[in-house]
Amino acid sequence: MRRELNTTEQHFATTRSEAQRIIEEARDEEKSNLTSQTIDCKNNKYGEFYVVTLKFTFNTPKDIMAYE
């Protein structure tokens, strides 16, 4: 049996407010599954940008074994 336990997503944003909006939308869509979020400010020769990292946890091995 194969089950997805967790997944990590990364998103690009040009402003901090846009990055925060991405997190708010993820909280609304995946209420109990969002376990971690970070906003990293980065710079390169083209300017400043933000990388939003979201971690979703769907199941734990203990939960799967208890219900199966």
Tab-separated table of N, CA and C in Angstrom, residues 1-66:
chain	number	residue	atom	x	y	z
A	1	MET	N	0.844	-1.167	0.000
A	1	MET	CA	0.000	0.000	0.000
A	1	MET	C	0.897	1.242	0.000
A	2	ARG	N	0.498	2.236	-0.773
A	2	ARG	CA	1.223	3.504	-0.831
A	2	ARG	C	0.277	4.629	-0.470
A	3	ARG	N	0.711	5.505	0.408
A	3	ARG	CA	-0.067	6.675	0.806
A	3	ARG	C	0.855	7.888	0.824
A	4	GLU	N	0.317	9.023	0.427
A	4	GLU	CA	1.072	10.264	0.506
A	4	GLU	C	1.003	10.791	1.935
A	5	LEU	N	2.168	11.036	2.524
A	5	LEU	CA	2.205	11.524	3.898
A	5	LEU	C	2.309	13.040	3.964
A	6	ASN	N	3.181	13.610	3.139
A	6	ASN	CA	3.318	15.062	3.135
A	6	ASN	C	3.830	15.541	1.791
A	7	THR	N	3.699	16.830	1.584
A	7	THR	CA	4.176	17.431	0.347
A	7	THR	C	4.625	18.856	0.639
A	8	THR	N	5.569	19.339	-0.152
A	8	THR	CA	6.086	20.692	0.000
A	8	THR	C	5.912	21.423	-1.323
A	9	GLU	N	5.407	22.654	-1.237
A	9	GLU	CA	5.221	23.492	-2.422
A	9	GLU	C	6.036	24.762	-2.257
A	10	GLN	N	6.539	25.284	-3.374
A	10	GLN	CA	7.206	26.578	-3.362
A	10	GLN	C	6.540	27.469	-4.389
A	11	HIS	N	6.341	28.743	-4.002
A	11	HIS	CA	5.703	29.722	-4.867
A	11	HIS	C	6.580	30.962	-4.955
A	12	PHE	N	6.487	31.665	-6.066
A	12	PHE	CA	7.223	32.899	-6.314
A	12	PHE	C	6.283	34.077	-6.130
A	13	ALA	N	6.755	35.138	-5.464
A	13	ALA	CA	5.965	36.357	-5.303
A	13	ALA	C	6.889	37.561	-5.456
A	14	THR	N	6.355	38.640	-6.015
A	14	THR	CA	7.164	39.837	-6.210
A	14	THR	C	7.089	40.802	-5.031
A	15	THR	N	6.047	40.713	-4.210
A	15	THR	CA	5.915	41.571	-3.030
A	15	THR	C	5.623	40.723	-1.796
A	16	ARG	N	5.922	41.285	-0.621
A	16	ARG	CA	5.660	40.549	0.624
A	16	ARG	C	4.160	40.362	0.836
A	17	SER	N	3.365	41.360	0.476
A	17	SER	CA	1.912	41.225	0.655
A	17	SER	C	1.359	40.113	-0.234
A	18	GLU	N	1.901	39.969	-1.422
A	18	GLU	CA	1.488	38.876	-2.310
A	18	GLU	C	1.878	37.524	-1.705
A	19	ALA	N	3.050	37.456	-1.096
A	19	ALA	CA	3.499	36.221	-0.444
A	19	ALA	C	2.586	35.867	0.725
A	20	GLN	N	2.196	36.862	1.509
A	20	GLN	CA	1.294	36.616	2.633
A	20	GLN	C	-0.079	36.171	2.147
A	21	ARG	N	-0.523	36.710	1.014
A	21	ARG	CA	-1.809	36.306	0.449
A	21	ARG	C	-1.778	34.837	0.006
A	22	ILE	N	-0.652	34.385	-0.521
A	22	ILE	CA	-0.503	32.978	-0.906
A	22	ILE	C	-0.677	32.083	0.316
A	23	ILE	N	-0.083	32.484	1.444
A	23	ILE	CA	-0.214	31.702	2.680
A	23	ILE	C	-1.648	31.709	3.176
A	24	GLU	N	-2.302	32.862	3.147
A	24	GLU	CA	-3.696	32.944	3.598
A	24	GLU	C	-4.605	32.061	2.753
A	25	GLU	N	-4.396	32.052	1.440
A	25	GLU	CA	-5.201	31.203	0.557
A	25	GLU	C	-4.967	29.725	0.860
A	26	ALA	N	-3.725	29.359	1.135
A	26	ALA	CA	-3.417	27.959	1.462
A	26	ALA	C	-4.077	27.567	2.779
A	27	ARG	N	-4.095	28.471	3.745
A	27	ARG	CA	-4.757	28.182	5.024
A	27	ARG	C	-6.250	27.969	4.824
A	28	ASP	N	-6.865	28.773	3.973
A	28	ASP	CA	-8.304	28.645	3.732
A	28	ASP	C	-8.642	27.348	3.002
A	29	GLU	N	-7.818	26.968	2.026
A	29	GLU	CA	-8.087	25.773	1.227
A	29	GLU	C	-7.785	24.485	1.988
A	30	GLU	N	-6.683	24.433	2.671
A	30	GLU	CA	-6.201	23.204	3.321
A	30	GLU	C	-6.098	23.434	4.825
A	31	LYS	N	-7.213	23.737	5.473
A	31	LYS	CA	-7.192	24.193	6.864
A	31	LYS	C	-6.340	23.343	7.796
A	32	SER	N	-6.605	22.077	7.894
A	32	SER	CA	-5.884	21.269	8.879
A	32	SER	C	-4.586	20.687	8.327
A	33	ASN	N	-4.369	20.761	7.043
A	33	ASN	CA	-3.210	20.098	6.449
A	33	ASN	C	-1.957	20.963	6.386
A	34	LEU	N	-2.086	22.277	6.464
A	34	LEU	CA	-0.925	23.163	6.386
A	34	LEU	C	-0.197	23.136	7.724
A	35	THR	N	1.026	22.627	7.728
A	35	THR	CA	1.761	22.487	8.986
A	35	THR	C	2.925	23.455	9.107
A	36	SER	N	3.397	24.009	8.000
A	36	SER	CA	4.543	24.903	8.056
A	36	SER	C	4.501	25.849	6.867
A	37	GLN	N	4.884	27.108	7.117
A	37	GLN	CA	4.989	28.068	6.027
A	37	GLN	C	6.141	29.024	6.316
A	38	THR	N	6.879	29.372	5.259
A	38	THR	CA	7.972	30.329	5.392
A	38	THR	C	7.961	31.268	4.204
A	39	ILE	N	8.404	32.499	4.458
A	39	ILE	CA	8.588	33.489	3.401
A	39	ILE	C	10.056	33.887	3.430
A	40	ASP	N	10.771	33.633	2.350
A	40	ASP	CA	12.182	33.982	2.244
A	40	ASP	C	12.340	35.117	1.247
A	41	CYS	N	12.987	36.192	1.687
A	41	CYS	CA	13.277	37.325	0.808
A	41	CYS	C	14.616	37.061	0.136
A	42	LYS	N	14.649	37.158	-1.183
A	42	LYS	CA	15.865	36.883	-1.942
A	42	LYS	C	16.138	38.060	-2.872
A	43	ASN	N	17.393	38.211	-3.241
A	43	ASN	CA	17.818	39.257	-4.166
A	43	ASN	C	18.685	38.647	-5.250
A	44	ASN	N	18.525	39.174	-6.449
A	44	ASN	CA	19.437	38.835	-7.530
A	44	ASN	C	19.653	40.098	-8.356
A	45	LYS	N	20.320	39.991	-9.479
A	45	LYS	CA	20.628	41.191	-10.256
A	45	LYS	C	19.386	41.859	-10.844
A	46	TYR	N	18.252	41.154	-10.857
A	46	TYR	CA	17.017	41.716	-11.393
A	46	TYR	C	16.160	42.376	-10.324
A	47	GLY	N	16.479	42.174	-9.050
A	47	GLY	CA	15.727	42.806	-7.978
A	47	GLY	C	15.391	41.851	-6.853
A	48	GLU	N	14.459	42.314	-6.019
A	48	GLU	CA	14.052	41.553	-4.841
A	48	GLU	C	12.814	40.721	-5.154
A	49	PHE	N	12.759	39.502	-4.590
A	49	PHE	CA	11.591	38.646	-4.755
A	49	PHE	C	11.439	37.778	-3.519
A	50	TYR	N	10.319	37.095	-3.419
A	50	TYR	CA	10.006	36.275	-2.251
A	50	TYR	C	9.695	34.851	-2.692
A	51	VAL	N	10.193	33.900	-1.916
A	51	VAL	CA	9.894	32.490	-2.143
A	51	VAL	C	9.074	32.017	-0.950
A	52	VAL	N	7.865	31.538	-1.238
A	52	VAL	CA	6.962	31.047	-0.200
A	52	VAL	C	7.029	29.525	-0.216
A	53	THR	N	7.358	28.936	0.924
A	53	THR	CA	7.424	27.484	1.055
A	53	THR	C	6.300	27.024	1.967
A	54	LEU	N	5.469	26.123	1.456
A	54	LEU	CA	4.336	25.593	2.210
A	54	LEU	C	4.519	24.093	2.378
A	55	LYS	N	4.330	23.600	3.590
A	55	LYS	CA	4.405	22.159	3.837
A	55	LYS	C	3.043	21.681	4.309
A	56	PHE	N	2.535	20.663	3.625
A	56	PHE	CA	1.245	20.066	3.957
A	56	PHE	C	1.482	18.651	4.469
A	57	THR	N	0.862	18.308	5.590
A	57	THR	CA	0.937	16.963	6.146
A	57	THR	C	-0.455	16.363	6.102
A	58	PHE	N	-0.592	15.238	5.424
A	58	PHE	CA	-1.896	14.626	5.225
A	58	PHE	C	-2.171	13.512	6.226
A	59	ASN	N	-1.211	12.662	6.476
A	59	ASN	CA	-1.378	11.519	7.370
A	59	ASN	C	-0.075	11.259	8.097
A	60	THR	N	-0.175	10.527	9.174
A	60	THR	CA	1.014	9.996	9.830
A	60	THR	C	0.941	8.479	9.720
A	61	PRO	N	2.062	7.815	9.743
A	61	PRO	CA	2.022	6.350	9.659
A	61	PRO	C	1.140	5.730	10.752
A	62	LYS	N	1.165	6.314	11.935
A	62	LYS	CA	0.340	5.800	13.030
A	62	LYS	C	-1.146	5.876	12.680
A	63	ASP	N	-1.587	7.014	12.117
A	63	ASP	CA	-2.996	7.169	11.730
A	63	ASP	C	-3.397	6.154	10.663
A	64	ILE	N	-2.546	5.956	9.686
A	64	ILE	CA	-2.854	5.015	8.608
A	64	ILE	C	-2.997	3.600	9.159
A	65	MET	N	-2.073	3.199	10.008
A	65	MET	CA	-2.113	1.838	10.560
A	65	MET	C	-3.303	1.646	11.497
A	66	ALA	N	-3.714	2.680	12.194
A	66	ALA	CA	-4.834	2.570	13.127
A	66	ALA	C	-6.162	2.421	12.399
